[in-house]
mmCIF file of N, CA and C in Angstrom:
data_model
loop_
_atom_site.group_PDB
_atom_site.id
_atom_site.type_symbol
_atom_site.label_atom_id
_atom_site.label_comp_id
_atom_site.label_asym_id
_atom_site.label_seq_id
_atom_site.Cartn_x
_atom_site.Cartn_y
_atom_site.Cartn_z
ATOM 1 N N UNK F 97 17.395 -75.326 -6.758
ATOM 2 C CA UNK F 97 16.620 -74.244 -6.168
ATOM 3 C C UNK F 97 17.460 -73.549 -5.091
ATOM 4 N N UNK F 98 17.607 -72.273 -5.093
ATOM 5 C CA UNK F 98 18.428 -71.322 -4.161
ATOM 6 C C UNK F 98 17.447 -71.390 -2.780
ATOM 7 N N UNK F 99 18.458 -71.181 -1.734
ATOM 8 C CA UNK F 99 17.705 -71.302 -0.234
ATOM 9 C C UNK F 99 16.825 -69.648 -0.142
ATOM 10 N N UNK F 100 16.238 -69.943 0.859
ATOM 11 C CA UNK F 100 15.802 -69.039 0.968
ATOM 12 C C UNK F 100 16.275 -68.354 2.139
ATOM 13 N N UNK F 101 16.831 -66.774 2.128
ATOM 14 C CA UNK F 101 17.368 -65.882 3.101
ATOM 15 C C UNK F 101 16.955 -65.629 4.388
ATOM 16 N N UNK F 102 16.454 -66.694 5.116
ATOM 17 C CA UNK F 102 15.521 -66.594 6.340
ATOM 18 C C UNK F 102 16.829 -66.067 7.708
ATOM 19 N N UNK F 103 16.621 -65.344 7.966
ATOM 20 C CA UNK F 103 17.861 -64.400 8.972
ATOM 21 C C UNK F 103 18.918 -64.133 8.982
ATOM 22 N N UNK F 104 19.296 -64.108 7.286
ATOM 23 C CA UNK F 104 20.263 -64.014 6.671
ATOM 24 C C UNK F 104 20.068 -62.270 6.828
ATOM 25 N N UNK F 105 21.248 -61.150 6.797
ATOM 26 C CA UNK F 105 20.930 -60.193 7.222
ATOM 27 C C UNK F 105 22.505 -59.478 6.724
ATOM 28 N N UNK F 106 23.800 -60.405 6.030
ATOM 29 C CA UNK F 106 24.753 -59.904 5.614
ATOM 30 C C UNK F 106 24.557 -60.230 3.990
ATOM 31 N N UNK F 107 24.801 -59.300 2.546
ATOM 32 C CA UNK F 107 24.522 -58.705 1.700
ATOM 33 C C UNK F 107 25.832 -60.096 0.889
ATOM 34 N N UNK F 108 26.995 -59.706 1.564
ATOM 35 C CA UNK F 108 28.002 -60.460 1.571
ATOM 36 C C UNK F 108 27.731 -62.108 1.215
ATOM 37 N N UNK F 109 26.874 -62.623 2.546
ATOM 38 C CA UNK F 109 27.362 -63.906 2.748
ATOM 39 C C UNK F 109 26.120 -64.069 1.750
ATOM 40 N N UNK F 110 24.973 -63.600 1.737
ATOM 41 C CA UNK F 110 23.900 -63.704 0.695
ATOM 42 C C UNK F 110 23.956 -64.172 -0.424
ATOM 43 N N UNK F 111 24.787 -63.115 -1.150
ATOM 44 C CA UNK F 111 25.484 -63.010 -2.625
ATOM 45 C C UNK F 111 26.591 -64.591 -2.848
ATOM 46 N N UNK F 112 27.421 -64.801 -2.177
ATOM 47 C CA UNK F 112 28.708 -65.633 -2.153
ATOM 48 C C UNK F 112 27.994 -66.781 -2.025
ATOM 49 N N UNK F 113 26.766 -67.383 -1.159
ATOM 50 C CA UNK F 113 26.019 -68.291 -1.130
ATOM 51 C C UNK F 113 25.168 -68.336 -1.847
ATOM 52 N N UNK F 114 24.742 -67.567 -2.153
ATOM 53 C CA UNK F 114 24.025 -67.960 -3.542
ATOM 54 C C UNK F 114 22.160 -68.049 -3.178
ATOM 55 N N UNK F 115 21.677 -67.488 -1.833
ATOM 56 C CA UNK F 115 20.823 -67.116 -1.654
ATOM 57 C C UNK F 115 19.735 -66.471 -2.587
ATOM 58 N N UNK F 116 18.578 -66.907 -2.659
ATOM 59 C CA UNK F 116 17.349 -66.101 -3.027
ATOM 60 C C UNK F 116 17.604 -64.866 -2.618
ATOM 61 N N UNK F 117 17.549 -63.819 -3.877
ATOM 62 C CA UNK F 117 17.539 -62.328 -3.313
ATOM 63 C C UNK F 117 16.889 -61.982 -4.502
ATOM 64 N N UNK F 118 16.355 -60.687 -3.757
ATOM 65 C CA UNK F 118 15.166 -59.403 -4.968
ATOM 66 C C UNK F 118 16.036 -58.255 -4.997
ATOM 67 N N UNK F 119 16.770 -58.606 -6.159
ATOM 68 C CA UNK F 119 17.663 -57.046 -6.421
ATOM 69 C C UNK F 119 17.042 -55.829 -5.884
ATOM 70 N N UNK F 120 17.872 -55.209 -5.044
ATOM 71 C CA UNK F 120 17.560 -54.043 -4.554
ATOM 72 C C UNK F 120 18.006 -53.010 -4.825
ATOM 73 N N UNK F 121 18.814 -52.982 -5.349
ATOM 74 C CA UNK F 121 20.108 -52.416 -6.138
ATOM 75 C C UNK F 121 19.979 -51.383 -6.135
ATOM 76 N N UNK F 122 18.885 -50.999 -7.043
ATOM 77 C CA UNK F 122 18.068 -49.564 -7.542
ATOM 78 C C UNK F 122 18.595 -48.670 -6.569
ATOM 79 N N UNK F 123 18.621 -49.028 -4.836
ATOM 80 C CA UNK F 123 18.020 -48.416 -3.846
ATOM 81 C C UNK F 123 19.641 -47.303 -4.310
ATOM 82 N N UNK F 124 20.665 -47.975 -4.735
ATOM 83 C CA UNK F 124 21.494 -47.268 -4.136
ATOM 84 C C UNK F 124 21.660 -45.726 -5.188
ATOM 85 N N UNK F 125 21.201 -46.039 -6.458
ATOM 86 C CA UNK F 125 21.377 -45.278 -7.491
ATOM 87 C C UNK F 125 19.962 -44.167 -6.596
ATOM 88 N N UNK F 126 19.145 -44.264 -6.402
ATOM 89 C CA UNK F 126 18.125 -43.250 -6.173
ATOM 90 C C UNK F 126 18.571 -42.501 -4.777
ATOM 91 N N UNK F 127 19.109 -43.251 -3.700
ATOM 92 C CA UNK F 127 20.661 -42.418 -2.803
ATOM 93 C C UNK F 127 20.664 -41.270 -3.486
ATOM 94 N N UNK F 128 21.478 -42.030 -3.932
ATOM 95 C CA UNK F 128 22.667 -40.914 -4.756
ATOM 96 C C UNK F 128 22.179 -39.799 -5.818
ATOM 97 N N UNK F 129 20.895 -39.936 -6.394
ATOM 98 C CA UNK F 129 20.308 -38.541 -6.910
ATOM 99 C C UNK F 129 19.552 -37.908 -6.097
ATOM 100 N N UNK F 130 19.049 -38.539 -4.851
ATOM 101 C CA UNK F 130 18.585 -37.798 -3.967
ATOM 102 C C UNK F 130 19.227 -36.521 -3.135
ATOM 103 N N UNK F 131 20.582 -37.164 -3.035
ATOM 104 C CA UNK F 131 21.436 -36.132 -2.524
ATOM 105 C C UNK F 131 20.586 -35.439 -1.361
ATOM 106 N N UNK F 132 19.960 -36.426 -0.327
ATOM 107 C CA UNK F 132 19.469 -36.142 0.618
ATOM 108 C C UNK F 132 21.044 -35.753 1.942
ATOM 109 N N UNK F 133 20.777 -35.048 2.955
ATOM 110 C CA UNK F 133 22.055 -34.895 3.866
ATOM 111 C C UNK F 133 21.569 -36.143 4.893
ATOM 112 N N UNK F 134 20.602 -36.647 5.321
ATOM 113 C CA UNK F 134 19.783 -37.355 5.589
ATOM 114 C C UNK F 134 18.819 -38.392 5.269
ATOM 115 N N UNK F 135 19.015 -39.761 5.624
ATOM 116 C CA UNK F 135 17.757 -40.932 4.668
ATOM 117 C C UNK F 135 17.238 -41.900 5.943
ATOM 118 N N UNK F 136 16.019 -41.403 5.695
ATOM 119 C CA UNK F 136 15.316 -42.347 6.943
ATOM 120 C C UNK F 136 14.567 -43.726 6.062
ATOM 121 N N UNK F 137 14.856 -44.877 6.816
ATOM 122 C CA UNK F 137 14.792 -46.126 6.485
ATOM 123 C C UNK F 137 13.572 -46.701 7.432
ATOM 124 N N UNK F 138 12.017 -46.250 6.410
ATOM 125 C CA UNK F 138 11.108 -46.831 7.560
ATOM 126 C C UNK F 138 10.660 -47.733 7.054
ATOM 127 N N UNK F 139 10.593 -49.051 7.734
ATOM 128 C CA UNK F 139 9.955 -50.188 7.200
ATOM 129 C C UNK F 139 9.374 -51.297 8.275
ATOM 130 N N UNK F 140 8.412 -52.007 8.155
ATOM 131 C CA UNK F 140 7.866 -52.854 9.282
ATOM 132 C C UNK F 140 9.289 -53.772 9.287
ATOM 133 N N UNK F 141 8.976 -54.570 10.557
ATOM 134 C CA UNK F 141 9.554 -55.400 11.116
ATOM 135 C C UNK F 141 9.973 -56.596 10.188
ATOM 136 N N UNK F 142 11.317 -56.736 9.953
ATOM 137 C CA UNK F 142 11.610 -58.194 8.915
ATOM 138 C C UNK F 142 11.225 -58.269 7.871
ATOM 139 N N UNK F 143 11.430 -56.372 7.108
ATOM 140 C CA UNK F 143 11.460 -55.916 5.818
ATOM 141 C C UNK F 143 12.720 -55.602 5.162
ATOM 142 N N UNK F 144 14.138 -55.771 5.776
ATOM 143 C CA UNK F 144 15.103 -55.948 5.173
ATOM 144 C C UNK F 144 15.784 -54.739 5.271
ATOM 145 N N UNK F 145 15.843 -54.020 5.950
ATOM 146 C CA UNK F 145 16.567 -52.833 6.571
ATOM 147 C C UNK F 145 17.929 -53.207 6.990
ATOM 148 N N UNK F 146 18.390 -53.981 7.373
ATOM 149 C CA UNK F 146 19.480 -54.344 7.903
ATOM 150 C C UNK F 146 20.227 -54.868 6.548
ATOM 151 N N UNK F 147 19.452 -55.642 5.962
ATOM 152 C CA UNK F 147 20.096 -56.464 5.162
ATOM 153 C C UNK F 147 20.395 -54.843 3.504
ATOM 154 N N UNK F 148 19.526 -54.560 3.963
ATOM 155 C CA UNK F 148 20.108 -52.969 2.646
ATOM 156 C C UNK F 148 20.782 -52.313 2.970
ATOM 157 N N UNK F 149 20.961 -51.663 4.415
ATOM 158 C CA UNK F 149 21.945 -51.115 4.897
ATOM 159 C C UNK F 149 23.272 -51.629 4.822
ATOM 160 N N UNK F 150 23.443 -52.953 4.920
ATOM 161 C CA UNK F 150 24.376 -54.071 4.459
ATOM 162 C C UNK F 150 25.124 -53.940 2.996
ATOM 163 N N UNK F 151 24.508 -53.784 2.142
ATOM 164 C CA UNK F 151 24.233 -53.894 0.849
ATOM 165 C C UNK F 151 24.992 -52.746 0.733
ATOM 166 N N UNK F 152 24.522 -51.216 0.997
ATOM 167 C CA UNK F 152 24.822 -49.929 1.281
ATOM 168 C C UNK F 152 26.742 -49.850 1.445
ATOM 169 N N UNK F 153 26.655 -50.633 2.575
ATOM 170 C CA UNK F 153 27.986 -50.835 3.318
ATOM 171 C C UNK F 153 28.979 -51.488 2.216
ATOM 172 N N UNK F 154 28.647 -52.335 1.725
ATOM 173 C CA UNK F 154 29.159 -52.995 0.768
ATOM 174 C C UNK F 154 29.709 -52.381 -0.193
ATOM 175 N N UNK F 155 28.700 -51.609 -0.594
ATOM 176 C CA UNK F 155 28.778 -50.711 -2.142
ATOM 177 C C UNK F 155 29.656 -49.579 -1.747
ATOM 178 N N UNK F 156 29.802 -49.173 -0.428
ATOM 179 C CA UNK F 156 30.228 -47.629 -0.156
ATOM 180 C C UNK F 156 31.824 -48.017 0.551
ATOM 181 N N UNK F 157 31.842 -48.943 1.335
ATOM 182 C CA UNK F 157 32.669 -48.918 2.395
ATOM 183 C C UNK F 157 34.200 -49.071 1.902
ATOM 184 N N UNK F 158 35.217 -49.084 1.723
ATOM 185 C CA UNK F 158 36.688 -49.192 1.443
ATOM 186 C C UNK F 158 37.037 -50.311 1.219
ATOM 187 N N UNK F 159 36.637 -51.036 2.533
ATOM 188 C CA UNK F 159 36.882 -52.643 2.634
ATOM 189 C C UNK F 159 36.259 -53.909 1.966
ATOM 190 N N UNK F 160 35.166 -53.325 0.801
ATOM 191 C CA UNK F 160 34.864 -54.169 -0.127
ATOM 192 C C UNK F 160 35.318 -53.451 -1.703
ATOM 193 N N UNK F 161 36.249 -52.767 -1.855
ATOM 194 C CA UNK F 161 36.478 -52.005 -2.571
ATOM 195 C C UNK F 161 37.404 -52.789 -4.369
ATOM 196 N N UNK F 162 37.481 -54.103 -4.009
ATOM 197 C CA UNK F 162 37.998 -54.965 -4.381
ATOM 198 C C UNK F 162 36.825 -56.027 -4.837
ATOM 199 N N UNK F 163 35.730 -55.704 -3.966
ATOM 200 C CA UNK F 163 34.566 -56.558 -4.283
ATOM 201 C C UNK F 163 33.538 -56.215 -5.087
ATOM 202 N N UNK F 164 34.261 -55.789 -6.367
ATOM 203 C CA UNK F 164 32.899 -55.558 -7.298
ATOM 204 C C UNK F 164 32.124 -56.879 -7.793
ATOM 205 N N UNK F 165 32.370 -58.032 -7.955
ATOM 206 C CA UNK F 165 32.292 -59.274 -7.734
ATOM 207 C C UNK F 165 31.064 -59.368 -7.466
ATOM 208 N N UNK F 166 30.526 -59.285 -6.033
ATOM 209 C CA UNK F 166 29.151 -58.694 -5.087
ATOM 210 C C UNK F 166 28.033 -58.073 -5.825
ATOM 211 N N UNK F 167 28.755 -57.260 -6.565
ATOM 212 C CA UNK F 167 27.046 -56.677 -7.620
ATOM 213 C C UNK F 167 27.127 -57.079 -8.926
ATOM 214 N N UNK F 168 28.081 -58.035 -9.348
ATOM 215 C CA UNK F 168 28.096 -58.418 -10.645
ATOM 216 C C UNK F 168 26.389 -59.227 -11.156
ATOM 217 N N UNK F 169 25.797 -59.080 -12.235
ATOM 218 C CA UNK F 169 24.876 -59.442 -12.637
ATOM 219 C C UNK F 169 23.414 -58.757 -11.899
ATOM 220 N N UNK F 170 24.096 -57.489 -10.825
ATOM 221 C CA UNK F 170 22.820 -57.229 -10.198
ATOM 222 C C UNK F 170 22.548 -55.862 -11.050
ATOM 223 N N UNK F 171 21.316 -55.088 -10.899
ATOM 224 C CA UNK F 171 21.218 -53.789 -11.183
ATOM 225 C C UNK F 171 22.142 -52.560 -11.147
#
């Protein structure tokens, strides 16, 4: 049984550990047809904002650019 992500909040260490996660994946493809100049991220408290923004970072940033690895088997 996989642990469960309790203040786990990096996308990274999530994935590599092998953490309980609810593909979110989607989020990033609907981004990107939104083609908003702007994306507001409203969500109650210890709904995972950090941890998607994370995710975000991951998928976008240079320095995981080598890490396709990270979304393998996800959405």
């Amino acid at each position: 049984m996989r642990p469960l992500p309790v203040g786990i909040d990096s996308f990274e260490k999530l994935i590599q550990e092998n953490y309980y996660y609810i593909d979110k994946t989607l989020l990033i493809k609907e981004l990107l047809e939104l083609k908003g100049e702007v994306n507001l991220f409203t969500r109650p408290r210890r709904f995972g904002k950090t941890l998607n923004l994370s995710m975000l970072n991951c998928f976008f940033s240079v320095f995981y650019e080598n890490r396709a690895d990270l979304f393998e088997g996800l959405k």
